[in-house]
PDB file of C-alpha atoms (C1' of nucleotides) in Angstrom:
ATOM      1  CA  MET A 661       0.898 -23.667  21.280  1.00 65.00           C
ATOM      2  CA  PHE A 662       0.874 -26.828  19.239  1.00 68.00           C
ATOM      3  CA  ALA A 663       4.800 -26.414  18.826  1.00 57.00           C
ATOM      4  CA  SER A 664       5.400 -29.918  18.431  1.00 55.00           C
ATOM      5  CA  ARG A 665       3.141 -31.446  16.099  1.00 79.00           C
ATOM      6  CA  ARG A 666       2.537 -34.936  17.951  1.00 93.00           C
ATOM      7  CA  VAL A 667       0.271 -36.907  16.219  1.00 96.00           C
ATOM      8  CA  THR A 668      -2.629 -37.647  18.005  1.00 97.00           C
ATOM      9  CA  ARG A 669      -5.884 -39.657  17.960  1.00 97.00           C
ATOM     10  CA  PRO A 670      -7.722 -36.141  17.182  1.00 97.00           C
ATOM     11  CA  ARG A 671      -5.540 -34.914  14.772  1.00 97.00           C
ATOM     12  CA  VAL A 672      -5.708 -37.801  12.381  1.00 97.00           C
ATOM     13  CA  LEU A 673      -9.784 -38.053  12.394  1.00 98.00           C
ATOM     14  CA  ILE A 674      -9.559 -33.829  11.899  1.00 98.00           C
ATOM     15  CA  VAL A 675      -8.089 -34.123   8.915  1.00 97.00           C
ATOM     16  CA  GLU A 676      -9.201 -37.384   7.619  1.00 97.00           C
ATOM     17  CA  GLN A 677     -13.268 -35.625   7.802  1.00 97.00           C
ATOM     18  CA  LEU A 678     -11.259 -32.790   6.638  1.00 97.00           C
ATOM     19  CA  ASN A 679     -10.485 -34.777   3.224  1.00 95.00           C
ATOM     20  CA  ARG A 680     -14.087 -36.296   3.458  1.00 95.00           C
ATOM     21  CA  LEU A 681     -15.747 -32.885   3.147  1.00 93.00           C
ATOM     22  CA  ASP A 682     -13.128 -31.140   0.515  1.00 88.00           C
ATOM     23  CA  ALA A 683     -15.345 -28.060   0.957  1.00 91.00           C
ATOM     24  CA  PHE A 684     -14.772 -25.242   2.968  1.00 94.00           C
ATOM     25  CA  SER A 685     -16.519 -25.943   6.488  1.00 96.00           C
ATOM     26  CA  THR A 686     -16.878 -24.646   9.843  1.00 96.00           C
ATOM     27  CA  ALA A 687     -15.589 -25.852  13.245  1.00 98.00           C
ATOM     28  CA  GLN A 688     -18.958 -26.870  14.517  1.00 97.00           C
ATOM     29  CA  THR A 689     -19.215 -28.590  10.458  1.00 97.00           C
ATOM     30  CA  VAL A 690     -16.677 -30.967  11.452  1.00 97.00           C
ATOM     31  CA  TYR A 691     -17.388 -31.347  15.255  1.00 97.00           C
ATOM     32  CA  THR A 692     -21.116 -32.663  14.188  1.00 96.00           C
ATOM     33  CA  SER A 693     -19.628 -34.809  10.614  1.00 97.00           C
ATOM     34  CA  LEU A 694     -17.259 -36.979  13.610  1.00 97.00           C
ATOM     35  CA  CYS A 695     -20.385 -37.125  15.612  1.00 96.00           C
ATOM     36  CA  ALA A 696     -22.578 -38.309  12.953  1.00 96.00           C
ATOM     37  CA  ARG A 697     -19.565 -41.051  12.536  1.00 96.00           C
ATOM     38  CA  GLY A 698     -19.813 -41.994  16.360  1.00 96.00           C
ATOM     39  CA  LYS A 699     -15.980 -40.465  16.822  1.00 97.00           C
ATOM     40  CA  LYS A 700     -15.845 -38.162  19.612  1.00 96.00           C
ATOM     41  CA  VAL A 701     -13.713 -35.426  19.606  1.00 97.00           C
ATOM     42  CA  GLY A 702     -13.906 -31.779  21.752  1.00 97.00           C
ATOM     43  CA  ILE A 703     -15.193 -29.308  20.406  1.00 98.00           C
ATOM     44  CA  ALA A 704     -12.360 -27.130  21.764  1.00 98.00           C
ATOM     45  CA  THR A 705      -9.880 -29.376  19.897  1.00 98.00           C
ATOM     46  CA  ILE A 706     -11.183 -28.770  16.422  1.00 98.00           C
ATOM     47  CA  TYR A 707     -11.155 -25.282  17.282  1.00 98.00           C
ATOM     48  CA  ARG A 708      -7.510 -25.669  18.314  1.00 97.00           C
ATOM     49  CA  ASN A 709      -6.639 -27.638  15.523  1.00 97.00           C
ATOM     50  CA  LEU A 710      -7.869 -26.236  12.560  1.00 97.00           C
ATOM     51  CA  GLN A 711      -6.332 -22.507  13.970  1.00 96.00           C
ATOM     52  CA  ALA A 712      -3.315 -23.591  14.148  1.00 96.00           C
ATOM     53  CA  MET A 713      -3.240 -25.536  10.552  1.00 95.00           C
ATOM     54  CA  ALA A 714      -4.216 -22.406   8.959  1.00 94.00           C
ATOM     55  CA  GLY A 715      -1.504 -20.603  11.320  1.00 93.00           C
ATOM     56  CA  ARG A 716       1.004 -22.971   9.680  1.00 92.00           C
ATOM     57  CA  GLN A 717      -0.371 -22.942   5.964  1.00 90.00           C
ATOM     58  CA  GLU A 718      -2.109 -26.038   5.928  1.00 92.00           C
ATOM     59  CA  LEU A 719      -5.423 -24.592   5.981  1.00 94.00           C
ATOM     60  CA  ASP A 720      -7.002 -21.927   3.661  1.00 92.00           C
ATOM     61  CA  THR A 721      -9.556 -20.346   5.594  1.00 91.00           C
ATOM     62  CA  LEU A 722     -12.633 -17.980   4.453  1.00 89.00           C
ATOM     63  CA  HIS A 723     -14.822 -15.661   6.600  1.00 87.00           C
ATOM     64  CA  MET A 724     -18.514 -15.405   6.308  1.00 84.00           C
ATOM     65  CA  ASP A 725     -21.185 -13.965   7.918  1.00 82.00           C
ATOM     66  CA  GLY A 726     -18.574 -13.569  11.175  1.00 84.00           C
ATOM     67  CA  GLU A 727     -18.234 -17.849  10.453  1.00 91.00           C
ATOM     68  CA  THR A 728     -14.602 -18.823   9.614  1.00 95.00           C
ATOM     69  CA  PHE A 729     -14.195 -21.972   7.322  1.00 95.00           C
ATOM     70  CA  TYR A 730     -11.448 -24.080   6.948  1.00 96.00           C
ATOM     71  CA  ARG A 731     -10.785 -26.401   3.686  1.00 94.00           C
ATOM     72  CA  LEU A 732      -7.252 -28.352   3.504  1.00 93.00           C
ATOM     73  CA  CYS A 733      -5.038 -26.151   0.721  1.00 84.00           C
ATOM     74  CA  LYS A 734      -5.017 -27.665  -2.768  1.00 81.00           C
ATOM     75  CA  ASP A 735      -2.757 -25.113  -3.854  1.00 75.00           C
ATOM     76  CA  ARG A 736       0.380 -23.752  -2.129  1.00 71.00           C
ATOM     77  CA  HIS A 737       0.943 -20.132  -4.454  1.00 81.00           C
ATOM     78  CA  HIS A 738      -1.405 -16.879  -3.546  1.00 83.00           C
ATOM     79  CA  HIS A 739      -4.921 -18.192  -4.932  1.00 87.00           C
ATOM     80  CA  HIS A 740      -8.819 -16.737  -4.881  1.00 90.00           C
ATOM     81  CA  HIS A 741     -11.917 -18.501  -4.420  1.00 90.00           C
ATOM     82  CA  LEU A 742     -15.007 -19.914  -6.006  1.00 93.00           C
ATOM     83  CA  VAL A 743     -17.029 -20.915  -3.578  1.00 90.00           C
ATOM     84  CA  CYS A 744     -20.792 -22.648  -3.966  1.00 90.00           C
ATOM     85  CA  ARG A 745     -23.034 -20.579  -1.658  1.00 85.00           C
ATOM     86  CA  LYS A 746     -25.245 -23.637  -1.195  1.00 82.00           C
ATOM     87  CA  CYS A 747     -22.144 -27.010  -0.769  1.00 84.00           C
ATOM     88  CA  GLY A 748     -19.316 -24.757  -0.289  1.00 82.00           C
ATOM     89  CA  ARG A 749     -17.682 -26.618  -3.200  1.00 86.00           C
ATOM     90  CA  THR A 750     -14.916 -24.633  -4.362  1.00 89.00           C
ATOM     91  CA  VAL A 751     -12.743 -24.079  -7.498  1.00 90.00           C
ATOM     92  CA  GLU A 752      -9.803 -22.340  -6.927  1.00 89.00           C
ATOM     93  CA  PHE A 753      -8.198 -19.311  -9.176  1.00 88.00           C
ATOM     94  CA  GLU A 754      -5.293 -16.505  -9.675  1.00 86.00           C
ATOM     95  CA  ILE A 755      -5.553 -13.516 -11.251  1.00 88.00           C
ATOM     96  CA  PRO A 756      -1.622 -13.051 -12.309  1.00 89.00           C
ATOM     97  CA  GLY A 757      -0.463  -9.531 -11.270  1.00 90.00           C
ATOM     98  CA  PHE A 758      -3.226  -8.790  -8.990  1.00 90.00           C
ATOM     99  CA  GLU A 759      -0.925  -8.613  -6.142  1.00 90.00           C
ATOM    100  CA  GLU A 760       1.231  -6.151  -7.730  1.00 93.00           C
ATOM    101  CA  TRP A 761      -2.229  -4.154  -9.424  1.00 92.00           C
ATOM    102  CA  THR A 762      -4.119  -3.589  -5.868  1.00 93.00           C
ATOM    103  CA  ARG A 763      -0.510  -2.706  -4.189  1.00 94.00           C
ATOM    104  CA  GLU A 764       0.211   0.122  -7.205  1.00 94.00           C
ATOM    105  CA  GLY A 765      -2.797   1.211  -6.857  1.00 93.00           C
ATOM    106  CA  ALA A 766      -3.063   1.621  -3.348  1.00 95.00           C
ATOM    107  CA  ARG A 767       0.000   3.191  -2.766  1.00 95.00           C
ATOM    108  CA  SER A 768      -1.140   5.897  -5.591  1.00 95.00           C
ATOM    109  CA  LEU A 769      -3.509   6.624  -2.815  1.00 94.00           C
ATOM    110  CA  GLY A 770      -0.952   7.013  -0.119  1.00 94.00           C
ATOM    111  CA  PHE A 771      -1.754   3.502   1.530  1.00 95.00           C
ATOM    112  CA  SER A 772       1.635   1.101   2.245  1.00 94.00           C
ATOM    113  CA  GLU A 773       1.611  -2.308   3.364  1.00 92.00           C
ATOM    114  CA  VAL A 774      -1.393  -3.125   1.739  1.00 93.00           C
ATOM    115  CA  SER A 775      -3.054  -6.712   1.256  1.00 89.00           C
ATOM    116  CA  HIS A 776      -6.480  -7.975  -0.101  1.00 89.00           C
ATOM    117  CA  SER A 777      -9.524  -9.764   0.586  1.00 87.00           C
ATOM    118  CA  LEU A 778     -11.169 -11.223  -2.869  1.00 90.00           C
ATOM    119  CA  GLU A 779     -13.278 -13.955  -2.731  1.00 89.00           C
ATOM    120  CA  LEU A 780     -16.066 -14.694  -5.565  1.00 92.00           C
ATOM    121  CA  PHE A 781     -19.599 -16.177  -4.067  1.00 90.00           C
ATOM    122  CA  GLY A 782     -22.006 -18.164  -6.724  1.00 92.00           C
ATOM    123  CA  VAL A 783     -23.837 -21.267  -7.248  1.00 92.00           C
ATOM    124  CA  CYS A 784     -22.320 -24.537  -8.392  1.00 92.00           C
ATOM    125  CA  LYS A 785     -23.678 -26.668 -11.226  1.00 93.00           C
ATOM    126  CA  ARG A 786     -24.371 -29.638  -9.519  1.00 91.00           C
ATOM    127  CA  CYS A 787     -26.336 -27.302  -5.977  1.00 90.00           C
ATOM    128  CA  ARG A 788     -27.887 -25.702  -8.894  1.00 89.00           C
ATOM    129  CA  LEU A 789     -29.740 -28.939 -10.929  1.00 88.00           C
ATOM    130  CA  GLY A 790     -31.164 -30.566  -7.811  1.00 73.00           C
ATOM    131  CA  ALA A 791     -28.276 -31.345  -4.592  1.00 55.00           C
ATOM    132  CA  THR A 792     -29.270 -29.032  -2.100  1.00 47.00           C
ATOM    133  CA  SER A 793     -26.616 -29.700   0.471  1.00 46.00           C
ATOM    134  CA  ASN A 794     -23.088 -31.345   1.016  1.00 44.00           C
ATOM    135  CA  ASP A 795     -22.674 -34.387  -0.110  1.00 44.00           C
ATOM    136  CA  SER A 796     -18.940 -36.104   0.254  1.00 42.00           C
ATOM    137  CA  ASP A 797     -18.669 -39.101   2.711  1.00 40.00           C
ATOM    138  CA  ALA A 798     -19.650 -42.784   2.553  1.00 37.00           C
ATOM    139  CA  SER A 799     -17.580 -45.697   4.153  1.00 40.00           C
ATOM    140  CA  ASP A 800     -15.601 -45.813   7.356  1.00 45.00           C
TER     141      ASP A 800
ATOM    142  CA  MET B1446     -39.289  -3.406  11.575  1.00 62.00           C
ATOM    143  CA  PHE B1447     -38.468   0.099  10.923  1.00 65.00           C
ATOM    144  CA  ALA B1448     -40.988   0.962   7.918  1.00 54.00           C
ATOM    145  CA  SER B1449     -42.155   4.094   8.921  1.00 53.00           C
ATOM    146  CA  ARG B1450     -38.877   5.777   9.117  1.00 77.00           C
ATOM    147  CA  ARG B1451     -39.419   8.422  12.327  1.00 92.00           C
ATOM    148  CA  VAL B1452     -37.102  10.879  12.869  1.00 95.00           C
ATOM    149  CA  THR B1453     -36.149   9.870  16.865  1.00 97.00           C
ATOM    150  CA  ARG B1454     -33.695  11.343  18.619  1.00 97.00           C
ATOM    151  CA  PRO B1455     -31.186   8.345  18.508  1.00 97.00           C
ATOM    152  CA  ARG B1456     -31.462   8.056  15.128  1.00 97.00           C
ATOM    153  CA  VAL B1457     -30.067  11.715  14.427  1.00 97.00           C
ATOM    154  CA  LEU B1458     -27.242  11.396  17.036  1.00 98.00           C
ATOM    155  CA  ILE B1459     -26.335   7.526  15.083  1.00 98.00           C
ATOM    156  CA  VAL B1460     -26.648   9.488  11.837  1.00 97.00           C
ATOM    157  CA  GLU B1461     -24.520  12.627  13.203  1.00 97.00           C
ATOM    158  CA  GLN B1462     -21.631  10.380  14.815  1.00 97.00           C
ATOM    159  CA  LEU B1463     -21.288   8.931  11.542  1.00 97.00           C
ATOM    160  CA  ASN B1464     -21.027  11.663   9.915  1.00 95.00           C
ATOM    161  CA  ARG B1465     -18.512  12.811  13.107  1.00 95.00           C
ATOM    162  CA  LEU B1466     -16.546   9.024  12.273  1.00 93.00           C
ATOM    163  CA  ASP B1467     -16.071   9.414   8.585  1.00 88.00           C
ATOM    164  CA  ALA B1468     -14.544   5.942   8.970  1.00 91.00           C
ATOM    165  CA  PHE B1469     -15.897   2.310   9.392  1.00 94.00           C
ATOM    166  CA  SER B1470     -16.639   1.666  12.316  1.00 96.00           C
ATOM    167  CA  THR B1471     -18.140  -0.714  14.532  1.00 96.00           C
ATOM    168  CA  ALA B1472     -21.684  -0.689  16.855  1.00 97.00           C
ATOM    169  CA  GLN B1473     -19.604  -0.099  19.504  1.00 97.00           C
ATOM    170  CA  THR B1474     -17.111   2.597  18.688  1.00 96.00           C
ATOM    171  CA  VAL B1475     -20.610   4.671  17.427  1.00 97.00           C
ATOM    172  CA  TYR B1476     -21.785   3.838  21.021  1.00 97.00           C
ATOM    173  CA  THR B1477     -18.514   4.362  22.671  1.00 96.00           C
ATOM    174  CA  SER B1478     -18.017   7.783  20.689  1.00 97.00           C
ATOM    175  CA  LEU B1479     -21.936   8.802  21.901  1.00 97.00           C
ATOM    176  CA  CYS B1480     -21.465   8.276  25.163  1.00 96.00           C
ATOM    177  CA  ALA B1481     -17.629  10.344  25.068  1.00 95.00           C
ATOM    178  CA  ARG B1482     -20.082  13.062  24.209  1.00 96.00           C
ATOM    179  CA  GLY B1483     -22.276  12.553  26.965  1.00 95.00           C
ATOM    180  CA  LYS B1484     -25.211  11.130  24.860  1.00 96.00           C
ATOM    181  CA  LYS B1485     -26.668   8.475  25.759  1.00 96.00           C
ATOM    182  CA  VAL B1486     -28.295   5.928  23.425  1.00 97.00           C
ATOM    183  CA  GLY B1487     -28.599   1.886  24.004  1.00 97.00           C
ATOM    184  CA  ILE B1488     -26.554   0.441  22.303  1.00 97.00           C
ATOM    185  CA  ALA B1489     -29.573  -2.186  21.130  1.00 98.00           C
ATOM    186  CA  THR B1490     -30.853   0.965  19.177  1.00 98.00           C
ATOM    187  CA  ILE B1491     -27.334   1.729  17.874  1.00 98.00           C
ATOM    188  CA  TYR B1492     -27.376  -1.847  16.253  1.00 98.00           C
ATOM    189  CA  ARG B1493     -31.235  -1.865  15.582  1.00 97.00           C
ATOM    190  CA  ASN B1494     -30.424   1.305  13.276  1.00 97.00           C
ATOM    191  CA  LEU B1495     -27.158   0.387  12.296  1.00 97.00           C
ATOM    192  CA  GLN B1496     -28.758  -2.724  10.464  1.00 96.00           C
ATOM    193  CA  ALA B1497     -31.565  -0.922   9.257  1.00 96.00           C
ATOM    194  CA  MET B1498     -29.806   1.507   7.295  1.00 95.00           C
ATOM    195  CA  ALA B1499     -27.674  -0.896   6.055  1.00 94.00           C
ATOM    196  CA  GLY B1500     -30.305  -2.512   4.378  1.00 92.00           C
ATOM    197  CA  ARG B1501     -31.444   0.274   2.504  1.00 92.00           C
ATOM    198  CA  GLN B1502     -28.349   0.784   0.877  1.00 90.00           C
ATOM    199  CA  GLU B1503     -28.038   4.019   3.169  1.00 92.00           C
ATOM    200  CA  LEU B1504     -24.700   2.306   4.932  1.00 94.00           C
ATOM    201  CA  ASP B1505     -21.877   0.491   3.665  1.00 92.00           C
ATOM    202  CA  THR B1506     -20.684  -2.397   5.332  1.00 91.00           C
ATOM    203  CA  LEU B1507     -17.271  -4.700   5.972  1.00 89.00           C
ATOM    204  CA  HIS B1508     -16.745  -7.826   7.754  1.00 87.00           C
ATOM    205  CA  MET B1509     -13.093  -7.852   9.856  1.00 84.00           C
ATOM    206  CA  ASP B1510     -12.667 -10.154  12.197  1.00 83.00           C
ATOM    207  CA  GLY B1511     -16.007 -11.102  12.915  1.00 85.00           C
ATOM    208  CA  GLU B1512     -17.299  -7.465  13.834  1.00 91.00           C
ATOM    209  CA  THR B1513     -19.078  -5.490  10.842  1.00 94.00           C
ATOM    210  CA  PHE B1514     -18.195  -1.959  10.382  1.00 95.00           C
ATOM    211  CA  TYR B1515     -20.610   0.830   9.028  1.00 95.00           C
ATOM    212  CA  ARG B1516     -19.282   3.881   7.254  1.00 94.00           C
ATOM    213  CA  LEU B1517     -22.236   6.261   5.509  1.00 93.00           C
ATOM    214  CA  CYS B1518     -22.827   5.978   1.772  1.00 84.00           C
ATOM    215  CA  LYS B1519     -20.784   8.052  -0.330  1.00 81.00           C
ATOM    216  CA  ASP B1520     -21.039   7.127  -3.580  1.00 76.00           C
ATOM    217  CA  ARG B1521     -24.205   5.319  -4.884  1.00 71.00           C
ATOM    218  CA  HIS B1522     -22.520   2.308  -7.366  1.00 80.00           C
ATOM    219  CA  HIS B1523     -21.101  -0.478  -6.797  1.00 83.00           C
ATOM    220  CA  HIS B1524     -17.557  -0.073  -5.305  1.00 87.00           C
ATOM    221  CA  HIS B1525     -14.821  -1.551  -3.629  1.00 90.00           C
ATOM    222  CA  HIS B1526     -12.879  -0.294  -0.510  1.00 90.00           C
ATOM    223  CA  LEU B1527      -9.217   0.343   0.418  1.00 92.00           C
ATOM    224  CA  VAL B1528      -9.571   0.737   3.762  1.00 90.00           C
ATOM    225  CA  CYS B1529      -6.416   1.855   6.878  1.00 90.00           C
ATOM    226  CA  ARG B1530      -6.109  -0.847   8.851  1.00 85.00           C
ATOM    227  CA  LYS B1531      -4.921   1.856  11.903  1.00 82.00           C
ATOM    228  CA  CYS B1532      -8.203   4.196  11.687  1.00 84.00           C
ATOM    229  CA  GLY B1533     -10.401   3.307   9.214  1.00 82.00           C
ATOM    230  CA  ARG B1534     -10.408   5.747   7.018  1.00 86.00           C
ATOM    231  CA  THR B1535     -11.218   4.628   3.396  1.00 89.00           C
ATOM    232  CA  VAL B1536     -11.216   5.366   0.343  1.00 90.00           C
ATOM    233  CA  GLU B1537     -13.347   3.694  -2.359  1.00 89.00           C
ATOM    234  CA  PHE B1538     -12.697   3.157  -6.041  1.00 88.00           C
ATOM    235  CA  GLU B1539     -14.118   0.746  -8.527  1.00 85.00           C
ATOM    236  CA  ILE B1540     -12.396  -1.649 -11.394  1.00 88.00           C
ATOM    237  CA  PRO B1541     -14.615  -0.721 -14.515  1.00 89.00           C
ATOM    238  CA  GLY B1542     -15.416  -4.451 -15.735  1.00 90.00           C
ATOM    239  CA  PHE B1543     -14.687  -6.632 -12.622  1.00 91.00           C
ATOM    240  CA  GLU B1544     -18.326  -7.661 -12.428  1.00 90.00           C
ATOM    241  CA  GLU B1545     -18.679  -8.649 -15.491  1.00 93.00           C
ATOM    242  CA  TRP B1546     -15.530 -10.228 -15.594  1.00 92.00           C
ATOM    243  CA  THR B1547     -16.139 -12.320 -12.599  1.00 94.00           C
ATOM    244  CA  ARG B1548     -19.093 -13.632 -13.813  1.00 94.00           C
ATOM    245  CA  GLU B1549     -18.077 -14.267 -16.776  1.00 94.00           C
ATOM    246  CA  GLY B1550     -14.767 -16.339 -15.341  1.00 93.00           C
ATOM    247  CA  ALA B1551     -17.381 -18.021 -13.074  1.00 95.00           C
ATOM    248  CA  ARG B1552     -19.792 -19.066 -15.510  1.00 95.00           C
ATOM    249  CA  SER B1553     -17.197 -20.897 -17.638  1.00 95.00           C
ATOM    250  CA  LEU B1554     -16.519 -22.814 -13.814  1.00 94.00           C
ATOM    251  CA  GLY B1555     -20.484 -23.687 -14.171  1.00 94.00           C
ATOM    252  CA  PHE B1556     -21.234 -21.353 -11.573  1.00 95.00           C
ATOM    253  CA  SER B1557     -24.683 -18.912 -11.994  1.00 93.00           C
ATOM    254  CA  GLU B1558     -25.564 -16.094  -9.564  1.00 91.00           C
ATOM    255  CA  VAL B1559     -22.664 -14.994  -8.891  1.00 93.00           C
ATOM    256  CA  SER B1560     -21.233 -12.254  -6.143  1.00 89.00           C
ATOM    257  CA  HIS B1561     -17.998 -11.027  -5.144  1.00 89.00           C
ATOM    258  CA  SER B1562     -16.087  -9.283  -2.242  1.00 87.00           C
ATOM    259  CA  LEU B1563     -12.592  -7.540  -2.877  1.00 90.00           C
ATOM    260  CA  GLU B1564     -11.837  -4.929  -0.651  1.00 88.00           C
ATOM    261  CA  LEU B1565      -8.510  -3.919   0.435  1.00 92.00           C
ATOM    262  CA  PHE B1566      -6.549  -2.859   3.325  1.00 90.00           C
ATOM    263  CA  GLY B1567      -3.223  -1.331   4.460  1.00 92.00           C
ATOM    264  CA  VAL B1568      -2.154   2.004   6.048  1.00 92.00           C
ATOM    265  CA  CYS B1569      -3.165   5.034   5.178  1.00 92.00           C
ATOM    266  CA  LYS B1570      -0.304   7.985   5.010  1.00 93.00           C
ATOM    267  CA  ARG B1571      -1.358   9.784   8.055  1.00 91.00           C
ATOM    268  CA  CYS B1572      -1.743   6.739   9.900  1.00 90.00           C
ATOM    269  CA  ARG B1573       2.106   6.002   8.792  1.00 89.00           C
ATOM    270  CA  LEU B1574       3.675   9.384   9.953  1.00 88.00           C
ATOM    271  CA  GLY B1575       2.478   9.159  13.039  1.00 73.00           C
ATOM    272  CA  ALA B1576      -1.396   9.300  13.990  1.00 54.00           C
ATOM    273  CA  THR B1577      -1.834   6.104  15.854  1.00 47.00           C
ATOM    274  CA  SER B1578      -6.047   5.748  15.790  1.00 46.00           C
ATOM    275  CA  ASN B1579      -9.006   7.705  14.759  1.00 44.00           C
ATOM    276  CA  ASP B1580      -9.096  11.259  15.019  1.00 44.00           C
ATOM    277  CA  SER B1581     -12.102  13.290  13.943  1.00 42.00           C
ATOM    278  CA  ASP B1582     -14.294  14.903  15.890  1.00 40.00           C
ATOM    279  CA  ALA B1583     -14.124  18.005  17.645  1.00 37.00           C
ATOM    280  CA  SER B1584     -16.748  20.559  18.765  1.00 40.00           C
ATOM    281  CA  ASP B1585     -20.283  19.676  19.856  1.00 42.00           C
TER     282      ASP B1585
ATOM    283  C1'  DC C1455       8.864 -39.881  32.483  1.00 77.04           C
ATOM    284  C1'  DT C1456       7.846 -35.160  30.948  1.00 77.04           C
ATOM    285  C1'  DT C1457       5.834 -32.323  27.924  1.00 77.04           C
ATOM    286  C1'  DG C1458       2.543 -31.669  24.654  1.00 77.04           C
ATOM    287  C1'  DT C1459      -2.664 -32.468  23.755  1.00 77.04           C
ATOM    288  C1'  DT C1460      -7.164 -33.145  25.329  1.00 77.04           C
ATOM    289  C1'  DG C1461     -11.924 -32.658  26.980  1.00 77.04           C
ATOM    290  C1'  DC C1462     -14.800 -29.877  29.460  1.00 77.04           C
ATOM    291  C1'  DA C1463     -17.224 -26.205  31.506  1.00 77.04           C
ATOM    292  C1'  DA C1464     -17.001 -21.445  31.850  1.00 77.04           C
ATOM    293  C1'  DA C1465     -16.518 -17.400  29.996  1.00 77.04           C
ATOM    294  C1'  DC C1466     -15.804 -14.094  26.100  1.00 77.04           C
ATOM    295  C1'  DG C1467     -17.227 -10.288  23.092  1.00 77.04           C
ATOM    296  C1'  DC C1468     -20.217  -9.471  19.464  1.00 77.04           C
ATOM    297  C1'  DT C1469     -25.136  -9.133  18.089  1.00 77.04           C
ATOM    298  C1'  DT C1470     -29.767  -9.900  19.026  1.00 77.04           C
ATOM    299  C1'  DT C1471     -34.625 -10.058  21.165  1.00 77.04           C
ATOM    300  C1'  DG C1472     -38.438  -9.491  24.833  1.00 77.04           C
ATOM    301  C1'  DC C1473     -41.253  -6.616  26.797  1.00 77.04           C
ATOM    302  C1'  DA C1474     -42.078  -2.822  29.049  1.00 77.04           C
ATOM    303  C1'  DT C1475     -42.022   2.296  28.572  1.00 77.04           C
ATOM    304  C1'  DA C1476     -41.385   6.315  26.311  1.00 77.04           C
ATOM    305  C1'  DT C1477     -42.137   9.052  21.299  1.00 77.04           C
ATOM    306  C1'  DC C1478     -43.453  11.252  17.502  1.00 77.04           C
ATOM    307  C1'  DA C1479     -46.657  12.048  14.252  1.00 77.04           C
TER     308       DA C1479
ATOM    309  C1'  DT D 415     -53.988   8.444  20.873  1.00 77.04           C
ATOM    310  C1'  DG D 416     -51.678   4.762  18.911  1.00 77.04           C
ATOM    311  C1'  DA D 417     -48.383   3.346  16.195  1.00 77.04           C
ATOM    312  C1'  DT D 418     -43.325   3.083  16.332  1.00 77.04           C
ATOM    313  C1'  DA D 419     -38.979   3.045  17.891  1.00 77.04           C
ATOM    314  C1'  DT D 420     -35.992   2.799  22.741  1.00 77.04           C
ATOM    315  C1'  DG D 421     -33.384   0.630  26.309  1.00 77.04           C
ATOM    316  C1'  DC D 422     -32.554  -2.510  29.603  1.00 77.04           C
ATOM    317  C1'  DA D 423     -31.171  -6.684  30.659  1.00 77.04           C
ATOM    318  C1'  DA D 424     -30.812 -11.542  29.280  1.00 77.04           C
ATOM    319  C1'  DA D 425     -30.142 -14.801  25.508  1.00 77.04           C
ATOM    320  C1'  DG D 426     -27.779 -16.403  21.445  1.00 77.04           C
ATOM    321  C1'  DC D 427     -23.833 -17.843  18.716  1.00 77.04           C
ATOM    322  C1'  DG D 428     -19.656 -19.233  17.517  1.00 77.04           C
ATOM    323  C1'  DT D 429     -15.559 -18.684  19.426  1.00 77.04           C
ATOM    324  C1'  DT D 430     -11.996 -18.865  23.271  1.00 77.04           C
ATOM    325  C1'  DT D 431      -9.134 -20.323  27.592  1.00 77.04           C
ATOM    326  C1'  DG D 432      -8.456 -22.350  32.517  1.00 77.04           C
ATOM    327  C1'  DC D 433      -7.008 -26.719  34.357  1.00 77.04           C
ATOM    328  C1'  DA D 434      -6.873 -31.368  35.421  1.00 77.04           C
ATOM    329  C1'  DA D 435      -6.819 -35.401  33.055  1.00 77.04           C
ATOM    330  C1'  DC D 436      -4.492 -38.259  29.531  1.00 77.04           C
ATOM    331  C1'  DA D 437      -1.281 -39.975  26.119  1.00 77.04           C
ATOM    332  C1'  DA D 438       2.747 -39.649  22.346  1.00 77.04           C
ATOM    333  C1'  DG D 439       7.706 -40.207  22.199  1.00 77.04           C
TER     334       DG D 439
END
DNA sequence: CTTGTTGCAAACGCTTTGCATATCA
DNA sequence: TGATATGCAAAGCGTTTGCAACAAG
């Protein structure tokens, strides 16, 4: 699925919307915000594309409450996220040596093929000071 | 919901089954394994009770692929899990000072009310050497 | 033209809920 | 007995899929 990467209208819109949102967003959010701008794209198409892009490492993903959040990748190398619980705004960070540290510790406990998931959640300054929801977006 | 904590047959069975499984398990797994032992308990009851127990910190929870996994708490204080991807067997561990470290780092980035989620996944020795799925269980 | 994509609607899998019935204390 | 918990089946929610129509190259 999605082997050829054609440039279609829906794809352009999805990427553009991800850019506007600039925060971890669900497929539904992308869909809704596109609708709000009068751009019609089938929700299935959005799910399919977000999934495919994530598979190609073009998007970062995050799981919360059984929902998948996507965001355009900023950083190429392995990193973690500090995500605002209110608006989804995100800061990326890395912990040098963390990967090796976990692998090592796990191995000493008899585990192999180790992977890890680390996410930090909090409330960003802007949200703490007033704003309640996602901002971004503006012109067309 | 569940304010009184009555000792009912379903509850006894659920806790007993969690003990037998001794690995992170989903509501469905608990249900299925109870069925396998000929113990009939409604799936809704299982969901309700696991949820309530987790709310009372009697169970640890873990989220993966949009499913919630539960396991009897072994350790009272804050800790993380190293979970076997194949059988769900788990090792608990803690990282001294990790909590403070994350809070501090996040604060320096303008975030407050920081929480974190860290899980390690791997394949345990037993699974690597042959066994493919959950074992446990035996007599009645 | 040909093949990859889309959009719709129906299907899915996990979880939750409404409500009449059964049960603990 | 009376409040609480259970079980069933239906609903909910996010996500996926089948398939005919469509559009990019």
